[in-house]
CSV table of C-alpha atoms in Angstrom, one decimal:
chain,number,residue,atom,x,y,z
A,2,UNK,CA,51.2,147.3,131.2
A,3,UNK,CA,54.4,145.3,131.6
A,4,UNK,CA,57.5,147.6,131.5
A,5,UNK,CA,61.0,146.1,131.4
A,6,UNK,CA,63.3,148.6,133.1
A,7,UNK,CA,67.1,148.3,132.7
A,8,UNK,CA,69.8,149.8,135.0
A,9,UNK,CA,73.2,148.4,135.6
A,10,UNK,CA,73.0,148.9,139.4
A,11,UNK,CA,70.1,147.6,141.4
A,12,UNK,CA,70.9,149.5,144.6
A,13,UNK,CA,71.2,153.2,145.4
A,14,UNK,CA,74.5,154.2,144.1
A,15,UNK,CA,73.7,157.7,142.8
A,16,UNK,CA,71.0,159.9,141.3
A,17,UNK,CA,70.2,157.6,138.4
A,18,UNK,CA,69.4,154.7,140.8
A,19,UNK,CA,67.4,157.1,143.0
A,20,UNK,CA,65.3,157.9,140.0
A,21,UNK,CA,65.0,154.3,138.9
A,22,UNK,CA,63.5,153.2,142.2
A,23,UNK,CA,61.3,156.3,142.4
A,24,UNK,CA,60.0,155.6,138.9
A,25,UNK,CA,59.5,151.9,139.7
A,26,UNK,CA,57.3,152.8,142.7
A,27,UNK,CA,55.4,155.4,140.7
A,28,UNK,CA,54.6,153.1,137.8
A,29,UNK,CA,53.6,150.3,140.1
A,30,UNK,CA,51.3,152.6,142.0
A,31,UNK,CA,49.5,153.3,138.7
A,32,UNK,CA,48.9,149.6,138.2
A,33,UNK,CA,51.8,148.7,135.9
A,34,UNK,CA,54.1,145.7,136.3
A,35,UNK,CA,57.8,146.6,136.3
A,36,UNK,CA,60.3,143.9,135.3
A,37,UNK,CA,64.0,144.5,136.3
A,38,UNK,CA,67.2,143.8,134.4
A,39,UNK,CA,70.5,144.6,136.0
A,40,UNK,CA,73.8,143.3,137.3
A,41,UNK,CA,74.3,141.0,140.2
A,42,UNK,CA,75.8,142.6,143.3
A,43,UNK,CA,75.8,141.8,147.0
A,44,UNK,CA,74.4,145.2,147.7
A,45,UNK,CA,71.3,144.7,145.4
A,46,UNK,CA,67.8,145.0,146.6
A,47,UNK,CA,65.6,141.9,146.3
A,48,UNK,CA,64.1,141.3,142.8
A,49,UNK,CA,62.1,138.4,141.5
A,50,UNK,CA,64.1,138.7,138.3
A,51,UNK,CA,67.6,138.5,139.7
A,52,UNK,CA,68.3,135.2,138.1
A,53,UNK,CA,68.3,137.0,134.8
A,54,UNK,CA,70.8,139.6,136.0
A,55,UNK,CA,74.3,139.6,134.4
A,56,UNK,CA,77.3,138.5,136.4
A,57,UNK,CA,79.0,141.2,138.4
A,58,UNK,CA,81.6,143.2,136.6
A,59,UNK,CA,84.3,145.1,138.5
A,60,UNK,CA,86.5,147.3,136.2
A,61,UNK,CA,88.8,148.1,139.1
A,62,UNK,CA,89.8,144.5,139.5
A,63,UNK,CA,93.4,144.2,138.1
A,64,UNK,CA,93.8,140.5,138.6
A,65,UNK,CA,94.4,138.3,135.6
A,66,UNK,CA,95.1,139.4,132.0
A,67,UNK,CA,92.4,137.2,130.6
A,68,UNK,CA,89.7,138.6,132.9
A,69,UNK,CA,90.7,142.1,131.9
A,70,UNK,CA,90.5,141.2,128.2
A,71,UNK,CA,87.1,139.7,128.8
A,72,UNK,CA,85.9,142.8,130.7
A,73,UNK,CA,87.2,145.0,127.9
A,74,UNK,CA,85.4,142.9,125.2
A,75,UNK,CA,82.1,142.9,127.3
A,76,UNK,CA,82.2,146.8,127.3
A,77,UNK,CA,82.0,146.6,123.5
A,78,UNK,CA,79.5,143.8,123.2
A,79,UNK,CA,78.4,141.5,126.0
A,80,UNK,CA,77.0,138.2,124.7
A,81,UNK,CA,76.0,137.2,128.2
A,82,UNK,CA,73.8,140.4,128.5
A,83,UNK,CA,72.3,139.8,125.2
A,84,UNK,CA,71.5,136.2,125.9
A,85,UNK,CA,70.0,136.8,129.3
A,86,UNK,CA,68.1,139.8,128.2
A,87,UNK,CA,66.5,137.9,125.3
A,88,UNK,CA,65.6,135.1,127.6
A,89,UNK,CA,63.9,137.6,129.9
A,90,UNK,CA,62.1,139.3,127.0
A,91,UNK,CA,60.8,135.9,125.7
A,92,UNK,CA,59.7,135.0,129.2
A,93,UNK,CA,57.8,138.1,130.3
A,94,UNK,CA,56.9,139.6,126.9
A,95,UNK,CA,57.1,143.3,127.9
A,96,UNK,CA,54.9,145.9,126.3
A,97,UNK,CA,57.8,148.4,126.3
A,98,UNK,CA,61.4,148.8,127.6
A,99,UNK,CA,62.7,151.7,129.6
A,100,UNK,CA,66.5,152.0,129.6
A,101,UNK,CA,68.5,153.9,132.2
A,102,UNK,CA,72.3,153.5,132.6
A,103,UNK,CA,73.2,150.3,130.8
A,104,UNK,CA,76.5,150.9,129.0
A,105,UNK,CA,79.7,149.0,130.0
A,106,UNK,CA,78.5,146.5,132.6
A,107,UNK,CA,75.5,145.5,130.5
A,108,UNK,CA,76.5,147.0,127.2
A,109,UNK,CA,74.6,148.1,124.1
A,110,UNK,CA,74.3,144.5,123.0
A,111,UNK,CA,70.8,144.4,124.4
A,112,UNK,CA,69.7,146.9,121.8
A,113,UNK,CA,70.0,144.1,119.2
A,114,UNK,CA,67.3,142.2,121.1
A,115,UNK,CA,65.1,145.3,121.1
A,116,UNK,CA,65.5,145.6,117.4
A,117,UNK,CA,64.8,141.9,116.8
A,118,UNK,CA,61.5,142.0,118.6
A,119,UNK,CA,60.5,145.6,117.6
A,120,UNK,CA,59.7,146.6,121.2
A,121,UNK,CA,58.9,150.3,121.9
A,122,UNK,CA,61.8,151.7,123.9
A,123,UNK,CA,62.4,154.8,126.0
A,124,UNK,CA,65.8,155.8,127.3
A,125,UNK,CA,66.3,158.3,130.2
A,126,UNK,CA,69.7,159.9,129.6
A,127,UNK,CA,71.1,160.4,133.1
A,128,UNK,CA,74.5,161.1,131.6
A,129,UNK,CA,76.0,161.9,128.2
A,130,UNK,CA,77.4,158.4,127.4
A,131,UNK,CA,75.4,158.1,124.2
A,132,UNK,CA,77.3,161.2,122.9
A,133,UNK,CA,80.6,161.2,124.8
A,134,UNK,CA,82.6,158.1,125.5
A,135,UNK,CA,83.6,159.1,129.0
A,136,UNK,CA,80.0,160.3,129.6
A,137,UNK,CA,81.0,163.7,131.1
A,138,UNK,CA,82.1,165.8,128.1
A,139,UNK,CA,85.1,166.7,130.2
A,140,UNK,CA,88.7,165.5,130.4
A,141,UNK,CA,91.6,166.5,132.6
A,142,UNK,CA,89.4,169.2,134.1
A,143,UNK,CA,88.4,170.8,130.8
A,144,UNK,CA,85.0,170.8,129.1
A,145,UNK,CA,85.2,169.1,125.7
A,146,UNK,CA,82.9,168.4,122.8
A,147,UNK,CA,85.5,167.2,120.3
A,148,UNK,CA,83.7,163.8,119.7
A,149,UNK,CA,80.8,165.6,118.1
A,150,UNK,CA,80.0,164.1,114.7
A,151,UNK,CA,81.4,160.7,115.8
A,152,UNK,CA,85.0,161.8,116.0
A,153,UNK,CA,85.7,159.4,118.8
A,154,UNK,CA,89.4,159.2,118.0
A,155,UNK,CA,89.8,162.3,120.1
A,156,UNK,CA,89.0,160.1,123.1
A,157,UNK,CA,92.3,158.3,122.6
A,158,UNK,CA,94.3,161.4,121.8
A,159,UNK,CA,93.1,163.1,125.0
A,160,UNK,CA,93.2,159.9,127.1
A,161,UNK,CA,89.6,160.8,128.1
A,162,UNK,CA,88.9,157.6,130.0
A,163,UNK,CA,90.7,157.5,133.4
A,164,UNK,CA,93.8,159.1,131.7
A,165,UNK,CA,94.5,155.7,130.1
A,166,UNK,CA,95.3,155.1,126.4
A,167,UNK,CA,94.2,151.5,126.7
A,168,UNK,CA,90.9,152.2,128.4
A,169,UNK,CA,90.2,155.0,126.0
A,170,UNK,CA,90.9,152.7,123.1
A,171,UNK,CA,88.4,150.2,124.4
A,172,UNK,CA,85.7,152.9,124.6
A,173,UNK,CA,86.6,154.2,121.1
A,174,UNK,CA,86.1,150.8,119.7
A,175,UNK,CA,82.8,150.6,121.5
A,176,UNK,CA,81.7,154.0,120.1
A,177,UNK,CA,82.6,153.2,116.5
A,178,UNK,CA,81.1,149.7,116.6
A,179,UNK,CA,77.7,150.9,117.8
A,180,UNK,CA,77.8,154.0,115.6
A,181,UNK,CA,78.4,151.8,112.5
A,182,UNK,CA,75.8,149.3,113.5
A,183,UNK,CA,73.2,152.0,114.3
A,184,UNK,CA,72.6,150.3,117.6
A,185,UNK,CA,71.0,153.3,119.3
A,186,UNK,CA,68.4,153.5,116.5
A,187,UNK,CA,66.5,150.9,118.6
A,188,UNK,CA,65.6,153.7,121.0
A,189,UNK,CA,62.4,155.5,120.1
A,190,UNK,CA,62.4,158.3,122.6
A,191,UNK,CA,65.2,159.9,124.7
A,192,UNK,CA,64.2,161.6,128.0
A,193,UNK,CA,66.5,164.3,129.3
A,194,UNK,CA,66.1,165.4,133.0
A,195,UNK,CA,67.4,168.9,132.0
A,196,UNK,CA,66.5,171.1,129.1
A,197,UNK,CA,70.2,171.7,128.7
A,198,UNK,CA,70.7,168.0,128.0
A,199,UNK,CA,68.0,168.1,125.4
A,200,UNK,CA,69.8,170.9,123.6
A,201,UNK,CA,73.1,169.0,123.8
A,202,UNK,CA,71.5,165.9,122.2
A,203,UNK,CA,70.0,168.0,119.4
A,204,UNK,CA,73.4,169.8,119.0
A,205,UNK,CA,75.0,166.4,118.5
A,206,UNK,CA,72.6,165.5,115.7
A,207,UNK,CA,69.8,163.7,117.5
A,208,UNK,CA,66.4,164.5,115.9
A,209,UNK,CA,64.5,166.9,118.1
A,210,UNK,CA,61.3,164.9,117.8
A,211,UNK,CA,63.1,162.0,119.4
A,212,UNK,CA,64.1,163.9,122.5
A,213,UNK,CA,61.8,165.1,125.2
A,214,UNK,CA,62.7,167.0,128.4
A,215,UNK,CA,61.1,165.6,131.6
A,216,UNK,CA,62.6,166.8,134.9
A,217,UNK,CA,63.4,164.3,137.7
A,218,UNK,CA,61.0,164.0,140.5
A,219,UNK,CA,60.6,163.0,144.2
A,220,UNK,CA,57.9,160.5,145.0
A,221,UNK,CA,58.2,160.2,148.7
A,222,UNK,CA,56.8,162.3,151.5
A,223,UNK,CA,59.4,164.7,152.8
A,224,UNK,CA,60.6,164.1,156.4
A,225,UNK,CA,59.5,166.4,159.2
A,226,UNK,CA,62.6,168.4,159.8
A,227,UNK,CA,64.0,168.4,163.4
A,228,UNK,CA,65.2,171.9,163.9
A,229,UNK,CA,68.9,172.1,165.0
A,230,UNK,CA,70.6,174.8,167.1
A,231,UNK,CA,72.5,176.1,164.1
A,232,UNK,CA,69.4,176.2,161.8
A,233,UNK,CA,70.0,178.4,158.8
A,234,UNK,CA,73.4,179.4,160.0
A,235,UNK,CA,75.4,177.2,157.6
A,236,UNK,CA,75.7,176.5,153.9
A,237,UNK,CA,75.7,172.9,152.7
A,238,UNK,CA,77.3,170.9,149.9
A,239,UNK,CA,76.2,167.3,149.7
A,240,UNK,CA,77.1,164.8,147.1
A,241,UNK,CA,80.2,163.3,145.5
A,242,UNK,CA,83.6,164.8,146.4
A,243,UNK,CA,85.2,164.9,142.9
A,244,UNK,CA,86.9,167.4,140.7
A,245,UNK,CA,84.0,167.9,138.2
A,246,UNK,CA,81.7,168.7,141.1
A,247,UNK,CA,83.8,171.8,141.9
A,248,UNK,CA,84.4,171.0,145.5
A,249,UNK,CA,87.9,172.7,145.7
A,250,UNK,CA,86.5,175.8,144.1
A,251,UNK,CA,83.9,175.9,146.9
A,252,UNK,CA,86.4,175.4,149.7
A,253,UNK,CA,88.7,178.1,148.4
A,254,UNK,CA,85.7,180.5,148.1
A,255,UNK,CA,84.6,179.9,151.7
A,256,UNK,CA,87.9,179.6,153.5
A,257,UNK,CA,88.2,183.3,154.2
A,258,UNK,CA,84.5,184.2,154.5
A,259,UNK,CA,82.7,184.6,157.8
A,260,UNK,CA,80.3,181.8,157.1
A,261,UNK,CA,80.0,178.1,158.0
A,262,UNK,CA,80.1,175.4,155.4
A,263,UNK,CA,79.1,171.7,156.0
A,264,UNK,CA,80.1,169.1,153.5
A,265,UNK,CA,78.3,165.7,153.4
A,266,UNK,CA,79.5,163.0,151.1
A,267,UNK,CA,82.5,160.9,150.0
A,268,UNK,CA,84.4,160.6,146.8
A,269,UNK,CA,87.9,160.4,145.2
A,270,UNK,CA,88.9,163.9,146.4
A,271,UNK,CA,87.9,163.4,150.0
A,272,UNK,CA,91.4,162.8,151.3
A,273,UNK,CA,92.9,165.7,149.4
A,274,UNK,CA,90.1,168.1,150.4
A,275,UNK,CA,90.4,167.1,154.1
A,276,UNK,CA,94.1,167.5,153.9
A,277,UNK,CA,93.8,171.0,152.4
A,278,UNK,CA,91.5,172.1,155.1
A,279,UNK,CA,93.7,170.7,157.8
A,280,UNK,CA,96.9,172.1,156.4
A,281,UNK,CA,95.5,175.6,156.1
A,282,UNK,CA,93.8,175.3,159.5
A,283,UNK,CA,90.4,176.3,158.1
A,284,UNK,CA,87.9,176.4,161.0
A,285,UNK,CA,84.7,177.2,159.2
A,286,UNK,CA,84.4,174.0,157.2
A,287,UNK,CA,82.9,170.8,158.7
A,288,UNK,CA,83.0,167.3,157.1
A,289,UNK,CA,80.0,165.2,157.9
A,290,UNK,CA,80.9,162.1,155.9
A,291,UNK,CA,78.2,160.1,154.0
A,292,UNK,CA,74.7,160.8,155.1
A,293,UNK,CA,71.4,159.4,154.0
A,294,UNK,CA,67.7,159.1,154.9
A,295,UNK,CA,66.3,161.2,157.8
A,296,UNK,CA,69.8,162.3,158.9
A,297,UNK,CA,70.5,163.8,155.5
A,298,UNK,CA,67.0,165.4,155.3
A,299,UNK,CA,67.6,167.2,158.7
A,300,UNK,CA,71.0,168.5,157.5
A,301,UNK,CA,69.5,169.8,154.2
A,302,UNK,CA,66.3,171.1,155.9
A,303,UNK,CA,68.3,173.2,158.4
A,304,UNK,CA,70.8,174.6,155.9
A,305,UNK,CA,70.7,178.3,155.1
A,306,UNK,CA,71.2,177.4,151.4
A,307,UNK,CA,72.5,174.6,149.2
A,308,UNK,CA,75.6,175.2,147.1
A,309,UNK,CA,76.1,173.5,143.7
A,310,UNK,CA,79.6,174.4,142.5
A,311,UNK,CA,79.7,172.0,139.5
A,312,UNK,CA,82.3,172.4,136.8
A,313,UNK,CA,80.8,169.9,134.3
A,314,UNK,CA,77.5,169.6,132.4
A,315,UNK,CA,75.4,168.8,135.4
A,316,UNK,CA,72.0,167.2,134.5
A,317,UNK,CA,69.1,167.5,137.0
A,318,UNK,CA,70.8,166.7,140.3
A,319,UNK,CA,68.7,165.1,143.0
A,320,UNK,CA,70.5,167.1,145.6
A,321,UNK,CA,69.0,170.3,144.2
A,322,UNK,CA,65.5,168.8,143.9
A,323,UNK,CA,65.5,167.6,147.5
A,324,UNK,CA,66.6,171.1,148.5
A,325,UNK,CA,63.7,172.6,146.7
A,326,UNK,CA,61.3,170.2,148.3
A,327,UNK,CA,62.5,171.4,151.7
A,328,UNK,CA,62.3,175.0,150.8
A,329,UNK,CA,66.1,175.7,150.7
A,330,UNK,CA,67.5,178.5,148.5
A,331,UNK,CA,70.2,177.5,146.0
A,332,UNK,CA,73.5,179.0,145.0
A,333,UNK,CA,74.5,177.3,141.8
A,334,UNK,CA,77.1,177.4,139.0
A,335,UNK,CA,75.9,178.7,135.7
A,336,UNK,CA,76.5,175.4,133.9
A,337,UNK,CA,74.5,172.5,132.5
A,338,UNK,CA,71.0,172.1,134.0
A,339,UNK,CA,71.7,174.0,137.2
A,340,UNK,CA,70.3,177.4,136.0
A,341,UNK,CA,66.9,175.6,135.5
A,342,UNK,CA,66.8,175.1,139.3
A,343,UNK,CA,67.1,178.7,140.2
A,344,UNK,CA,64.2,181.1,139.7
A,345,UNK,CA,64.3,183.9,142.2
A,346,UNK,CA,65.2,181.4,144.9
A,347,UNK,CA,68.9,181.9,144.9
A,348,UNK,CA,71.9,183.1,142.9
A,349,UNK,CA,73.9,181.8,140.0
A,350,UNK,CA,77.7,182.3,139.8
A,351,UNK,CA,80.3,181.8,137.1
A,352,UNK,CA,81.4,178.2,137.1
A,353,UNK,CA,85.0,177.7,138.3
A,354,UNK,CA,85.2,181.3,139.4
A,355,UNK,CA,86.1,181.6,143.1
A,356,UNK,CA,85.4,185.3,143.4
A,357,UNK,CA,82.0,184.9,141.6
A,358,UNK,CA,81.0,182.2,144.1
A,359,UNK,CA,82.1,184.4,147.0
A,360,UNK,CA,80.0,187.3,145.7
A,361,UNK,CA,76.9,185.0,145.5
A,362,UNK,CA,77.3,183.8,149.1
A,363,UNK,CA,77.8,187.4,150.3
A,364,UNK,CA,74.7,188.5,148.4
A,365,UNK,CA,72.6,185.9,150.2
A,366,UNK,CA,74.2,186.9,153.5
A,367,UNK,CA,72.9,190.4,153.0
A,368,UNK,CA,69.2,189.4,152.5
A,369,UNK,CA,66.9,190.5,155.2
A,370,UNK,CA,64.4,188.1,156.7
A,371,UNK,CA,61.6,189.0,154.3
A,372,UNK,CA,63.8,188.6,151.2
A,373,UNK,CA,65.2,185.3,152.5
A,374,UNK,CA,61.6,184.1,153.2
A,375,UNK,CA,60.7,184.9,149.6
A,376,UNK,CA,63.6,182.7,148.4
A,377,UNK,CA,62.4,179.8,150.5
A,378,UNK,CA,58.8,180.1,149.3
A,379,UNK,CA,60.0,180.3,145.7
A,380,UNK,CA,62.0,177.1,146.1
A,381,UNK,CA,58.9,175.3,147.4
A,382,UNK,CA,56.8,176.8,144.5
A,383,UNK,CA,59.4,175.7,141.9
A,384,UNK,CA,59.3,172.1,143.3
A,385,UNK,CA,55.5,172.0,143.2
A,386,UNK,CA,55.5,173.3,139.6
A,387,UNK,CA,58.1,171.0,138.1
A,388,UNK,CA,59.2,168.1,140.3
A,389,UNK,CA,56.2,166.2,141.8
A,390,UNK,CA,55.3,162.7,140.9
A,391,UNK,CA,52.0,163.6,139.3
A,392,UNK,CA,53.6,166.2,137.0
A,393,UNK,CA,56.2,163.6,136.1
A,394,UNK,CA,53.7,161.0,135.3
A,395,UNK,CA,51.7,163.3,133.0
A,396,UNK,CA,54.9,164.1,131.0
A,397,UNK,CA,55.9,160.5,131.0
A,398,UNK,CA,52.7,159.5,129.4
A,399,UNK,CA,53.5,161.8,126.5
A,400,UNK,CA,57.0,160.3,126.1
A,401,UNK,CA,55.5,156.8,126.1
A,402,UNK,CA,52.8,157.9,123.6
A,403,UNK,CA,55.6,159.3,121.3
A,404,UNK,CA,57.3,155.9,121.5
A,405,UNK,CA,54.2,154.2,120.3
A,406,UNK,CA,52.6,153.3,123.6
A,407,UNK,CA,49.1,154.7,123.9
A,408,UNK,CA,47.8,153.4,127.2
A,409,UNK,CA,50.4,154.2,130.0
């Protein structure tokens, strides 16, 4: 089968790209042909279809009023994307299309091509962009569902997109244009990596028969962990250092506890977080910077537990799944899809609540060796039940069947 997969980035930028390339390998291992459609970038992996990729779009580029106007127009409807996508469709004649993150840099214009040729289409909802114009259902640090029912004007009133009236207006126009044109009707089946996201889509009016929950997965063999001298003597946060991830809540919870915390990652709050730790002379927090590959696996595999302090509607974070695969307990906020990752293998705490997070850490500290061993075993068991490639492929076949594809 020929499967045309779409994602706006063709390099590992985050969890959605990790999933994209894991899924590509999985489908190809089953004998399918995967055709790529993405955006040109010097960081891209090699693809035989790169000539079809859309030109690079950098929304942080402030040079030139005309280039900014064009970029804004392309968010709403990119004729370049539509033209190149249709040319690729006519060239390869895919049996189906699997969309990932395509809004903005590619835009929903490609959905018109899907409608025109009546191609069965699956969409993995890595975020909430289809329902919320800033994709997070959060603005200025507060959770928000005001756009429910297509009330996108709230995006402008709240300056939801980068605290800008202008950028919010562009996204509002995008939202209304594609709502009025029923662009997203081109999608037959929506896959949500968390059960929580499935419920959110249904809450926002998407027919439940159109939405299927399939957890993310890890398709590679786990690294053999090289034990460190401080094995299981530190807690670990790894991922993006940003407000919605709850990094400041975590630091304030840990700063007066007799535990060690390591932080691996970068992000917009990195400078502020490092400055806070330096100013308060906090000695039990260590910044590791960006880590990947075997180095990251060793750091995760030696941690006492992974902490997920998110303050937004987290989906199915790969950081947690990797932790499960390596048998690490999890301390997680009770928000979004995080509770689905904890089943007698760690503790939940109240999101945004410093004292609740402290209590969860102290509860884990009090476990004896036998109880702690049970948590580690339960993490491994949870991974084997829900997050393997073979389990994913079985569920994926059902999603494709529901989209009208019988022979995945």
